[in-house]
Structure formats: structure tokens, C-alpha cells
CSV table of C-alpha atoms in Angstrom, one decimal:
chain,number,residue,atom,x,y,z
F,76,PRO,CA,0.0,0.0,0.0
F,77,ILE,CA,2.5,2.6,-1.1
F,78,THR,CA,2.0,5.3,-3.8
F,79,VAL,CA,4.9,4.0,-5.8
F,80,PRO,CA,4.4,1.4,-7.3
F,81,ALA,CA,0.6,1.1,-6.4
F,82,TRP,CA,-0.7,3.5,-9.1
F,83,SER,CA,1.4,1.9,-11.8
F,84,CYS,CA,0.2,-1.5,-10.6
F,85,MET,CA,-3.4,-0.3,-10.9
F,86,MET,CA,-2.9,1.2,-14.3
F,87,SER,CA,-1.1,-1.9,-15.7
F,88,SER,CA,-2.8,-4.7,-13.7
F,89,ARG,CA,0.7,-6.0,-12.9
F,90,THR,CA,2.2,-6.7,-9.4
F,91,PRO,CA,5.2,-5.0,-7.9
F,92,GLY,CA,7.1,-8.2,-8.7
F,93,ASP,CA,6.1,-8.0,-12.3
F,94,LEU,CA,7.3,-4.4,-12.5
F,95,GLY,CA,10.4,-5.0,-10.4
F,96,VAL,CA,9.5,-1.9,-8.4
F,97,TYR,CA,9.0,-2.4,-4.6
F,98,GLY,CA,8.9,1.2,-3.4
F,99,PHE,CA,10.1,4.7,-4.1
F,100,ARG,CA,13.7,3.6,-3.8
F,101,ASN,CA,14.9,0.3,-5.2
F,102,ARG,CA,18.1,-1.6,-5.6
F,103,SER,CA,19.3,-1.7,-9.2
F,104,ASP,CA,21.9,-4.4,-8.5
F,105,HIS,CA,23.4,-6.2,-5.5
F,106,THR,CA,25.9,-3.6,-4.7
F,107,TYR,CA,25.4,-1.4,-1.6
F,108,ASP,CA,25.0,1.9,-3.4
F,109,GLY,CA,23.3,0.9,-6.7
F,110,GLY,CA,19.8,2.2,-6.4
F,111,PHE,CA,17.1,4.2,-8.3
F,112,ILE,CA,14.0,6.3,-7.6
F,113,ALA,CA,11.1,4.7,-9.5
F,114,MET,CA,10.4,7.3,-12.1
F,115,SER,CA,8.4,6.6,-15.3
F,116,ASP,CA,11.3,5.0,-17.1
F,117,ALA,CA,11.3,2.3,-14.4
F,118,ILE,CA,7.9,1.1,-15.6
F,119,ARG,CA,8.4,-1.2,-18.6
F,120,GLU,CA,4.8,-2.6,-18.7
F,121,PRO,CA,2.1,-0.8,-20.7
F,122,ARG,CA,-0.3,1.3,-18.7
F,123,LEU,CA,-3.9,2.1,-19.6
F,124,TRP,CA,-3.0,5.2,-21.6
F,125,ASP,CA,-0.4,3.2,-23.6
F,126,LEU,CA,-3.0,0.6,-24.5
F,127,VAL,CA,-5.6,3.3,-25.4
F,128,THR,CA,-2.9,4.9,-27.7
F,129,ARG,CA,-2.2,1.6,-29.4
F,130,ALA,CA,-6.0,1.1,-30.0
F,131,GLY,CA,-6.2,4.5,-31.6
F,132,GLY,CA,-7.9,6.4,-28.7
F,133,SER,CA,-6.7,9.5,-26.9
F,134,SER,CA,-6.0,10.1,-23.2
F,135,VAL,CA,-5.7,13.0,-20.7
F,136,VAL,CA,-3.4,11.9,-17.9
F,137,LEU,CA,-3.0,14.4,-15.0
F,138,SER,CA,-0.8,13.9,-12.0
F,139,VAL,CA,-0.9,10.1,-12.0
F,140,PRO,CA,2.1,8.9,-9.9
F,141,GLY,CA,4.8,7.2,-12.0
F,142,THR,CA,4.5,9.6,-14.9
F,143,TYR,CA,7.6,11.8,-14.5
F,144,PRO,CA,9.3,12.3,-16.9
F,145,PRO,CA,6.2,12.2,-19.2
F,146,ARG,CA,6.5,9.8,-22.2
F,147,PRO,CA,4.7,10.3,-25.6
F,148,LEU,CA,1.1,9.2,-25.9
F,149,ASN,CA,-1.8,10.0,-28.1
F,150,GLY,CA,-3.2,12.8,-26.0
F,151,VAL,CA,-1.8,15.0,-23.2
F,152,MET,CA,0.1,14.3,-20.0
F,153,VAL,CA,1.0,16.4,-16.9
F,154,SER,CA,3.4,14.5,-14.7
F,155,CYS,CA,3.1,13.7,-11.0
F,156,PHE,CA,4.2,14.8,-7.6
F,157,LEU,CA,7.7,13.4,-8.1
F,158,THR,CA,8.4,16.2,-10.7
F,159,PRO,CA,11.4,18.1,-9.4
F,160,SER,CA,10.2,21.7,-10.2
F,161,LEU,CA,8.2,23.8,-12.7
F,162,GLU,CA,11.5,24.2,-14.6
F,163,SER,CA,11.4,20.4,-15.4
F,164,LYS,CA,9.9,19.0,-18.6
F,165,TYR,CA,6.7,18.0,-17.0
F,166,THR,CA,4.2,17.9,-19.9
F,167,TYR,CA,3.6,16.1,-23.1
F,168,PRO,CA,3.5,17.7,-25.5
F,169,ALA,CA,6.0,20.3,-24.3
F,170,ALA,CA,3.9,23.2,-25.4
F,171,LEU,CA,1.2,22.2,-22.9
F,172,ARG,CA,3.3,23.8,-20.2
F,173,ASP,CA,2.6,27.4,-21.5
F,174,GLU,CA,-1.1,26.6,-21.7
F,175,ILE,CA,-1.1,25.4,-18.0
F,176,GLU,CA,0.5,28.7,-16.9
F,177,ASP,CA,-2.2,30.6,-18.8
F,178,VAL,CA,-4.9,28.6,-17.1
F,179,VAL,CA,-3.8,28.2,-13.5
F,180,GLY,CA,-0.7,30.3,-13.1
F,181,GLU,CA,1.9,28.4,-11.0
F,182,TYR,CA,0.9,24.8,-11.1
F,183,ILE,CA,1.5,22.9,-7.8
F,184,PHE,CA,2.7,19.3,-8.0
F,185,ASP,CA,2.6,18.6,-4.3
F,186,THR,CA,2.4,20.3,-0.9
F,187,LYS,CA,5.7,21.4,0.5
F,188,ASP,CA,6.7,19.9,3.8
F,189,PHE,CA,3.3,18.2,4.5
F,190,ARG,CA,4.8,16.7,7.7
F,191,THR,CA,4.6,19.9,9.6
F,192,GLU,CA,3.2,21.3,12.9
F,193,ASP,CA,2.0,24.4,11.1
F,194,LYS,CA,-1.5,23.1,10.3
F,195,ASP,CA,-2.9,26.3,9.0
F,196,TYR,CA,0.0,26.5,6.5
F,197,LEU,CA,-0.7,22.9,5.5
F,198,LEU,CA,-4.4,23.6,5.0
F,199,ARG,CA,-3.7,26.5,2.7
F,200,GLN,CA,-1.2,24.5,0.7
F,201,VAL,CA,-3.6,21.5,0.2
F,202,TYR,CA,-6.6,23.6,-0.8
F,203,GLU,CA,-4.6,25.7,-3.2
F,204,MET,CA,-3.0,22.7,-4.8
F,205,THR,CA,-6.3,20.9,-5.1
F,206,ASP,CA,-8.2,23.8,-6.5
F,207,ARG,CA,-5.6,24.5,-9.2
F,208,ARG,CA,-5.5,20.8,-10.1
F,209,PHE,CA,-9.2,20.6,-10.6
F,210,GLN,CA,-9.2,23.9,-12.5
F,211,LEU,CA,-6.7,22.4,-14.9
F,212,ALA,CA,-8.6,19.1,-15.1
F,213,GLU,CA,-11.8,20.9,-16.1
F,214,HIS,CA,-9.9,22.9,-18.8
F,215,LEU,CA,-8.3,19.7,-20.2
F,216,ALA,CA,-11.6,17.8,-20.1
F,217,GLU,CA,-13.3,20.6,-22.0
F,218,THR,CA,-10.6,21.4,-24.6
F,219,LYS,CA,-8.8,18.1,-25.3
F,220,PRO,CA,-10.2,15.1,-27.1
F,221,TRP,CA,-10.2,12.0,-24.9
F,222,THR,CA,-11.6,8.5,-24.6
F,223,PHE,CA,-9.8,7.9,-21.3
F,224,PHE,CA,-9.3,10.6,-18.7
F,225,ALA,CA,-7.2,10.0,-15.5
F,226,MET,CA,-6.3,12.4,-12.8
F,227,VAL,CA,-4.9,11.9,-9.3
F,228,GLU,CA,-5.3,14.4,-6.4
F,229,MET,CA,-2.7,14.1,-3.7
F,230,GLY,CA,-4.6,16.2,-1.2
F,231,PRO,CA,-6.5,13.4,0.6
F,232,ASP,CA,-3.2,11.7,1.4
F,233,ARG,CA,-1.6,14.9,2.7
F,234,MET,CA,-4.7,15.6,4.8
F,235,HIS,CA,-4.7,12.2,6.3
F,236,HIS,CA,-1.0,12.4,7.3
F,237,GLY,CA,-1.5,15.9,8.7
F,238,PHE,CA,-4.8,15.8,10.5
F,239,TRP,CA,-5.8,12.3,11.4
F,240,LYS,CA,-5.2,12.7,15.2
F,241,PHE,CA,-7.8,15.5,15.4
F,242,MET,CA,-10.5,13.3,13.9
F,243,ASP,CA,-9.8,9.9,15.5
F,244,PRO,CA,-10.5,9.5,19.3
F,245,GLU,CA,-8.4,6.2,19.3
F,246,HIS,CA,-5.3,8.1,18.1
F,247,ARG,CA,-2.8,8.2,20.9
F,248,LYS,CA,-2.2,11.9,20.2
F,249,HIS,CA,-5.9,12.8,19.8
F,250,GLU,CA,-6.7,16.4,20.7
F,251,PRO,CA,-10.4,16.6,21.6
F,252,GLY,CA,-12.2,19.8,20.5
F,253,SER,CA,-9.5,20.9,18.2
F,254,LYS,CA,-10.4,23.4,15.5
F,255,TYR,CA,-9.0,20.8,13.1
F,256,GLU,CA,-11.5,18.1,14.3
F,257,ASN,CA,-13.4,18.2,11.0
F,258,ALA,CA,-10.5,19.2,8.7
F,259,ILE,CA,-10.4,15.9,6.9
F,260,LEU,CA,-14.2,15.6,6.4
F,261,ASP,CA,-14.5,19.3,5.3
F,262,TYR,CA,-11.8,18.7,2.8
F,263,HIS,CA,-13.4,15.6,1.4
F,264,ARG,CA,-16.7,17.5,1.0
F,265,HIS,CA,-14.8,20.2,-0.9
F,266,VAL,CA,-13.3,17.5,-3.2
F,267,ASP,CA,-16.7,16.0,-3.7
F,268,GLU,CA,-18.0,19.4,-5.0
F,269,LEU,CA,-14.9,19.7,-7.3
F,270,ILE,CA,-15.6,16.2,-8.7
F,271,GLY,CA,-19.1,17.3,-9.4
F,272,GLY,CA,-17.9,20.2,-11.4
F,273,LEU,CA,-15.5,18.1,-13.4
F,274,LEU,CA,-18.2,15.6,-14.2
F,275,GLU,CA,-20.2,18.3,-15.9
F,276,HIS,CA,-17.6,18.0,-18.7
F,277,ALA,CA,-18.4,14.3,-19.3
F,278,ASP,CA,-21.2,13.1,-21.5
F,279,GLU,CA,-23.9,10.6,-20.6
F,280,GLU,CA,-22.0,7.6,-21.9
F,281,THR,CA,-19.0,8.2,-19.6
F,282,VAL,CA,-18.3,5.6,-16.9
F,283,VAL,CA,-16.7,7.2,-13.8
F,284,PHE,CA,-14.3,5.5,-11.4
F,285,VAL,CA,-13.2,7.0,-8.1
F,286,VAL,CA,-10.4,4.9,-6.8
F,287,SER,CA,-7.5,5.0,-4.3
F,288,ASP,CA,-4.2,3.3,-4.3
F,289,HIS,CA,-4.4,2.6,-0.6
F,290,GLY,CA,-6.4,3.4,2.4
F,291,ALA,CA,-5.5,5.3,5.6
F,292,LYS,CA,-5.5,4.6,9.3
F,293,ARG,CA,-4.1,6.1,12.5
F,294,LEU,CA,-0.4,5.7,13.1
F,295,ASP,CA,0.6,4.4,16.5
F,296,GLY,CA,4.3,4.6,16.0
F,297,GLY,CA,7.3,3.4,14.1
F,298,ILE,CA,9.7,0.4,14.5
F,299,ARG,CA,13.3,1.4,13.9
F,300,ILE,CA,14.2,-1.7,12.0
F,301,ASN,CA,17.9,-0.8,11.6
F,302,GLU,CA,18.3,0.1,15.3
F,303,TRP,CA,16.8,-3.3,16.1
F,304,LEU,CA,19.2,-5.1,13.7
F,305,ARG,CA,22.1,-3.1,15.2
F,306,GLY,CA,21.1,-4.0,18.7
F,307,ASP,CA,20.9,-7.7,17.8
F,308,GLY,CA,24.4,-7.6,16.3
F,309,LEU,CA,23.1,-8.1,12.8
F,310,LEU,CA,24.1,-4.7,11.5
F,311,ALA,CA,27.5,-3.0,12.2
F,312,THR,CA,28.3,0.7,11.5
F,313,LEU,CA,31.6,2.3,10.9
F,314,ALA,CA,31.0,5.0,13.5
F,315,GLU,CA,28.8,5.4,16.5
F,316,PRO,CA,25.9,7.6,15.6
F,317,ASP,CA,25.8,11.1,17.2
F,318,GLY,CA,22.1,11.2,18.0
F,319,VAL,CA,19.5,10.0,15.5
F,320,SER,CA,21.2,9.3,12.2
F,321,SER,CA,20.8,7.6,8.9
F,322,LEU,CA,22.9,4.6,7.9
F,323,LYS,CA,24.4,6.7,5.1
F,324,ALA,CA,25.6,9.3,7.6
F,325,VAL,CA,27.5,6.8,9.8
F,326,GLY,CA,28.4,4.2,7.2
F,327,VAL,CA,28.0,0.5,7.3
F,328,ASP,CA,30.7,-2.1,8.1
F,329,TRP,CA,29.5,-4.6,5.5
F,330,SER,CA,32.1,-7.2,6.5
F,331,LYS,CA,30.2,-7.5,9.8
F,332,THR,CA,26.6,-7.0,8.7
F,333,THR,CA,24.1,-9.7,8.2
F,334,ALA,CA,21.0,-7.6,7.2
F,335,TRP,CA,19.8,-4.0,6.8
F,336,GLY,CA,16.4,-2.4,6.3
F,337,GLU,CA,15.0,0.2,4.0
F,338,GLY,CA,11.5,1.6,3.3
F,339,GLY,CA,8.9,3.6,5.3
F,340,TYR,CA,5.4,2.3,5.2
F,341,TYR,CA,6.6,-1.3,5.3
F,342,ALA,CA,10.1,-2.5,5.7
F,343,ARG,CA,12.2,-4.0,3.0
F,344,VAL,CA,14.9,-6.1,4.6
F,345,PHE,CA,18.0,-7.2,2.6
F,346,LEU,CA,20.4,-10.0,3.5
F,347,ASN,CA,24.2,-9.7,3.0
F,348,VAL,CA,24.9,-12.9,1.1
F,349,GLN,CA,28.3,-14.3,0.1
F,350,GLY,CA,28.7,-14.3,-3.7
F,351,ARG,CA,25.7,-12.0,-4.2
F,352,GLU,CA,26.7,-8.9,-2.3
F,353,PRO,CA,30.3,-7.6,-2.6
F,354,GLU,CA,31.1,-8.2,1.1
F,355,GLY,CA,28.5,-10.8,1.8
F,356,VAL,CA,28.8,-12.7,5.1
F,357,ILE,CA,25.9,-15.3,4.9
F,358,PRO,CA,27.0,-18.5,3.2
F,359,PRO,CA,24.5,-19.4,0.4
F,360,GLU,CA,23.8,-22.8,1.9
F,361,GLN,CA,22.6,-21.0,5.1
F,362,TYR,CA,20.5,-18.4,3.4
F,363,ASP,CA,17.1,-20.0,3.9
F,364,ALA,CA,17.8,-20.8,7.6
F,365,VAL,CA,19.1,-17.3,8.3
F,366,ARG,CA,16.1,-15.7,6.5
F,367,ASP,CA,13.5,-17.9,8.3
F,368,ASP,CA,15.1,-17.1,11.7
F,369,LEU,CA,15.2,-13.4,11.0
F,370,ALA,CA,11.6,-13.4,9.9
F,371,ARG,CA,10.5,-15.1,13.2
F,372,ARG,CA,12.5,-12.6,15.3
F,373,ILE,CA,11.2,-9.5,13.4
F,374,ALA,CA,7.6,-10.8,13.8
F,375,ALA,CA,8.1,-10.8,17.6
F,376,ILE,CA,9.1,-7.2,17.9
F,377,PRO,CA,6.6,-5.6,20.4
F,378,ASP,CA,5.2,-2.1,20.7
F,379,ASP,CA,6.5,0.5,23.1
F,380,ALA,CA,4.7,-1.0,26.1
F,381,GLY,CA,6.0,-4.5,25.4
F,382,ASN,CA,2.8,-5.8,23.9
F,383,PRO,CA,2.8,-8.0,20.8
F,384,ILE,CA,1.6,-6.4,17.5
F,385,PRO,CA,0.3,-8.3,14.5
F,386,THR,CA,3.3,-8.1,12.3
F,387,ALA,CA,3.4,-10.0,9.0
F,388,VAL,CA,6.7,-10.9,7.4
F,389,TYR,CA,6.7,-12.1,3.8
F,390,LYS,CA,9.2,-13.6,1.4
F,391,PRO,CA,8.8,-12.0,-2.0
F,392,GLU,CA,8.2,-15.3,-3.7
F,393,GLU,CA,5.2,-15.8,-1.4
F,394,LEU,CA,3.6,-12.6,-2.8
F,395,TYR,CA,4.8,-12.5,-6.4
F,396,GLU,CA,5.0,-15.3,-8.9
F,397,ARG,CA,8.3,-14.2,-10.5
F,398,PRO,CA,9.8,-11.2,-8.7
F,399,LYS,CA,11.8,-9.1,-11.1
F,400,GLY,CA,14.7,-6.8,-10.3
F,401,VAL,CA,16.3,-6.9,-6.9
F,402,ALA,CA,13.5,-7.8,-4.6
F,403,PRO,CA,13.8,-7.5,-0.8
F,404,ASP,CA,14.6,-10.7,1.0
F,405,LEU,CA,11.9,-9.9,3.5
F,406,ILE,CA,8.9,-7.6,3.3
F,407,VAL,CA,7.6,-6.6,6.8
F,408,VAL,CA,4.2,-5.1,7.6
F,409,PHE,CA,4.4,-4.0,11.2
F,410,GLY,CA,1.3,-4.1,13.4
F,411,ASP,CA,-1.2,-4.3,10.6
F,412,LEU,CA,0.1,-1.0,9.4
F,413,LEU,CA,-0.7,0.8,12.6
F,414,TRP,CA,3.1,0.9,12.9
F,415,ARG,CA,5.4,1.9,10.1
F,416,SER,CA,9.1,1.1,9.4
F,417,VAL,CA,11.6,3.8,10.3
F,418,GLY,CA,15.2,3.5,9.0
F,419,THR,CA,17.2,5.7,11.5
F,420,ILE,CA,19.6,4.5,14.1
F,421,GLY,CA,21.0,6.0,17.3
F,422,GLY,CA,19.6,8.5,19.7
F,423,ASP,CA,17.7,7.8,22.9
F,424,GLU,CA,14.4,6.4,21.5
F,425,GLY,CA,15.3,2.8,21.3
F,426,ILE,CA,13.6,0.5,18.8
F,427,GLN,CA,10.1,2.0,19.0
F,428,THR,CA,9.4,5.6,18.2
F,429,LEU,CA,6.3,7.8,18.3
F,430,GLU,CA,7.6,10.1,15.6
F,431,ASN,CA,8.2,9.6,11.9
F,432,ASP,CA,11.8,10.2,10.9
F,433,THR,CA,10.7,12.8,8.3
F,434,GLY,CA,8.4,14.9,10.6
F,435,PRO,CA,5.0,14.8,12.3
F,436,ASP,CA,2.8,12.1,10.9
F,437,ASP,CA,-0.7,11.2,12.1
F,438,ALA,CA,-1.6,8.4,9.7
F,439,ASN,CA,-0.2,5.4,7.9
F,440,HIS,CA,-1.4,3.8,4.7
F,441,ALA,CA,-4.0,1.0,5.0
F,442,GLN,CA,-4.1,-2.1,2.9
F,443,ASP,CA,-7.7,-1.6,1.7
F,444,GLY,CA,-8.5,1.4,-0.5
F,445,LEU,CA,-11.8,2.2,-2.2
F,446,TYR,CA,-13.5,2.2,-5.5
F,447,ILE,CA,-16.7,3.8,-6.7
F,448,VAL,CA,-18.0,3.2,-10.2
F,449,ALA,CA,-21.0,5.0,-11.7
F,450,GLY,CA,-22.3,5.3,-15.3
F,451,PRO,CA,-24.5,3.7,-17.9
F,452,GLY,CA,-25.0,0.0,-17.4
F,453,VAL,CA,-23.6,0.0,-13.8
F,454,GLU,CA,-26.0,-1.1,-11.1
F,455,ALA,CA,-25.8,0.0,-7.5
F,456,ARG,CA,-24.9,-3.1,-5.6
F,457,GLY,CA,-23.2,-1.8,-2.5
F,458,ARG,CA,-19.8,-3.0,-1.5
F,459,SER,CA,-18.2,-5.8,-3.6
F,460,ASP,CA,-14.8,-7.4,-3.3
F,461,ALA,CA,-12.4,-6.3,-5.9
F,462,HIS,CA,-8.7,-5.8,-6.2
F,463,LEU,CA,-6.6,-2.8,-7.3
F,464,LEU,CA,-5.4,-5.0,-10.2
F,465,ASP,CA,-9.0,-5.3,-11.5
F,466,ILE,CA,-9.3,-1.6,-12.4
F,467,ALA,CA,-7.4,-1.7,-15.7
F,468,PRO,CA,-9.1,-4.8,-17.2
F,469,THR,CA,-12.5,-3.3,-16.3
F,470,VAL,CA,-11.6,0.0,-18.1
F,471,LEU,CA,-10.3,-1.9,-21.1
F,472,GLU,CA,-13.5,-3.9,-21.4
F,473,LEU,CA,-15.6,-0.7,-21.2
F,474,LEU,CA,-13.5,0.7,-24.0
F,475,ASP,CA,-13.7,-2.5,-26.0
F,476,ILE,CA,-9.9,-2.8,-26.0
F,477,GLU,CA,-8.4,-6.3,-25.8
F,478,ARG,CA,-6.5,-6.8,-22.6
F,479,PRO,CA,-3.0,-8.1,-22.6
F,480,GLU,CA,-2.7,-11.7,-21.4
F,481,GLU,CA,-0.1,-10.7,-18.9
F,482,MET,CA,-2.6,-8.7,-16.8
F,483,ARG,CA,-3.2,-10.1,-13.4
F,484,GLY,CA,-6.6,-8.7,-12.6
F,485,GLU,CA,-10.1,-9.5,-13.9
F,486,SER,CA,-12.8,-7.2,-15.2
F,487,MET,CA,-15.3,-6.2,-12.6
F,488,LEU,CA,-18.1,-5.8,-15.1
F,489,PRO,CA,-19.9,-9.0,-14.1
F,490,LEU,CA,-20.1,-7.5,-10.6
F,491,LEU,CA,-21.2,-4.1,-11.8
F,492,ALA,CA,-23.4,-4.6,-14.8
F,493,ALA,CA,-27.1,-4.1,-14.5
F,494,SER,CA,-29.1,-7.3,-14.9
């Protein structure tokens, strides 16, 4: 349940293992410093707009994560929140950038510093970003030809991270009676009105999907996976950290390191294997035993009060049929995502922390997102089980475009179609 690669998984109906992308940052090889940020060029599988282009249709793609830098398509594209700046080449075609400036002025890719204690600042940022994005969306929907229109608004995610504790009485940092108590609900009502305005630009034959790449829930705290590994003698540093530090800041003594962790929402744990990593210490014949033992021990890490939490530890081959790229050796979901992974070491906090290492954070991503479908031939049937990978096959069937055999999901039309 993480933005990268979840949106690309949705738009391609392929798993992270199929894409070889397991998070924002990924290992490109088995060295210790070979890594990449998962930009658009990391996604080799066709996504919906690619398939629409091949079928002769046209698309409008606005702010869908995994689209920077934009690649050619039949239609227009405005890239996502990973775009470095307005000076970047963030549109296809390139001339669209001038048009955007004429329509909305300074386009906003994402809020700045959304993990902040200045909540008034965050509110202003989110509303301004959202209003400009929908203003641009209405302009593109009205002025560009399209058979497929996709936009992503980052505002709900930023609001959840910034304001969940004010809404949720079960949050350990809940502030009853705060002026921000209804901030999330008020924002969602605002977005609902904006969606209504956007839909005025769609005709009666348009089928509308409202989907999310993940859900949200309160954040109880973080498990400092590398601090735990260090305390158990499984990770050695070249220097003692001076306060809370990153692994990069202190350096790792790879000749004495068995494992290390990366990732935020869930942990990606890598083993240091002889013949695979440059300074591997685990003999290949002991790999399975070491991995199994490490998985059991990680699953037993308690919360800050010493109570067990429902942590799930997966091997990539248990989740993905044929994992591509350099997959983690273990994928760790702490406490049913009420706890997140934190990569720092050192300081006085110990293994558990009540703060995110990147700033104040009220919420974590939840495994279950949402989907709403409305349009001609769609019957109101309440909640139905579906998977994120089912979205793309459903859209293709609605557009009468043949789906690639490699897609993992199934069309939801049998669940949705009016009898």
C-alpha cells in the first residue's frame, strides 16, 4: 500500500514483482550503493493510456504517480508529484506547459513539507493545490479530445498524514475539541464538490471511477528496523551515531553486517549474502535458515509497552509469482500498518518511536483502498470485493480494447453490470 508502485500496478494490472518496483527507492543491483528512484522510465509494462494509444484512442493523464518524466502518448500528460520543479519538462507535449501557466498560473505538484506542525499552512497548501489541479482538469476535459481521462489528487493523502489525530478518538495523540477536528471531512466535502464540477464536462456515456491506491488509518508509531538489527548484532556501523542518524551518515561495516532495512510504510529487509553482495557474510547454503530465523524474530518485535503487535513478514516469492529486479529478501508489515518502518539508528528512543523520521505524521497507509463506479449499465450493488489490479481490465472492457494476457486482474463488469 504505497503510492509507488501502487498507481502503476493499478494502471497496468501488474504486481510490484512484475514491475520490479517495490517502493520509491529500489536496488538496481546487488551492490550497496546501486539504487534508483522509481520514475516513469522504471515502468516497462504498458499502462492504460499506452493501451488506449495503441488502440487509436486518446487520453488525458493528469498527476498520476509514476509519470515523470512524461512519455509520448496519443493525448496529453501532466506529470506527477515526483516532478522536481516547474522548470522540469513535466508535460507532453512540451507546449502544454505554457497553456497550463495561462490557465492556473503556478501549477502545484505537491504540498511542501506536509509533515509539519503548522497546520494552517498545510491547509492553505492543500486547498490551493487541489483547486488548481481541478481547475486544470476541467480545462483539459473541455478542450482536449479523450476517450480515457485519469487524474490523481494528492490532497487526501496529505490531509490524512497531517490531520488524522484530530479526527480519531483512538489516536494516541488525539486532541479533543481541536479546531481541526473536521478538517479531513470538510476537505473531502470540498473535493466532492470539485468532482461534481469536473463531471459536468463528461457526457452521458461516460463511466466514472473514483479509486484510491491505498487506504488510511491512524499511526501508533514506528519500528526502527535498523536500530533493532544493530542491537541484535546483525548490522554494524563504521562509526557510533551522534544522535538520531541515517545509515548513510554513519556508514555500514558490511564485512560484519548480516542484514539491513529500507522503506517507510513497510520495511524491505535485505540480507548480505556471500557471492551475491560484494562483502556478503551469509554462506549461500545458510541463506534459507538465516532468513527464516530473521523473519521469526522480526515478527516478535513488540510495541513501546512490550505488547505484541500483529506483524506480518513475507518472502517476495510468497507474494509474487516471478519477482523481477532486486526484490527484498523480506517484506515486513508492522502491526497491521498501525506501525510503520523507520530506518534511522542512534539517539535515545530505542527500537520504538512515536515520531516519523521525516516529521510529524498522524496516519499510515492502510491495505484496503476504495473504488466507486458509476455510469450507464452500472447497477448500485453496494460493496463488492475487488482488487486494485482489477481496475485496468475493467476500463479496457468498457472501451472495447483487448486486454494483454499478462494482466493479473479480472474485469469487474460482471459485478457491476445491471441485470
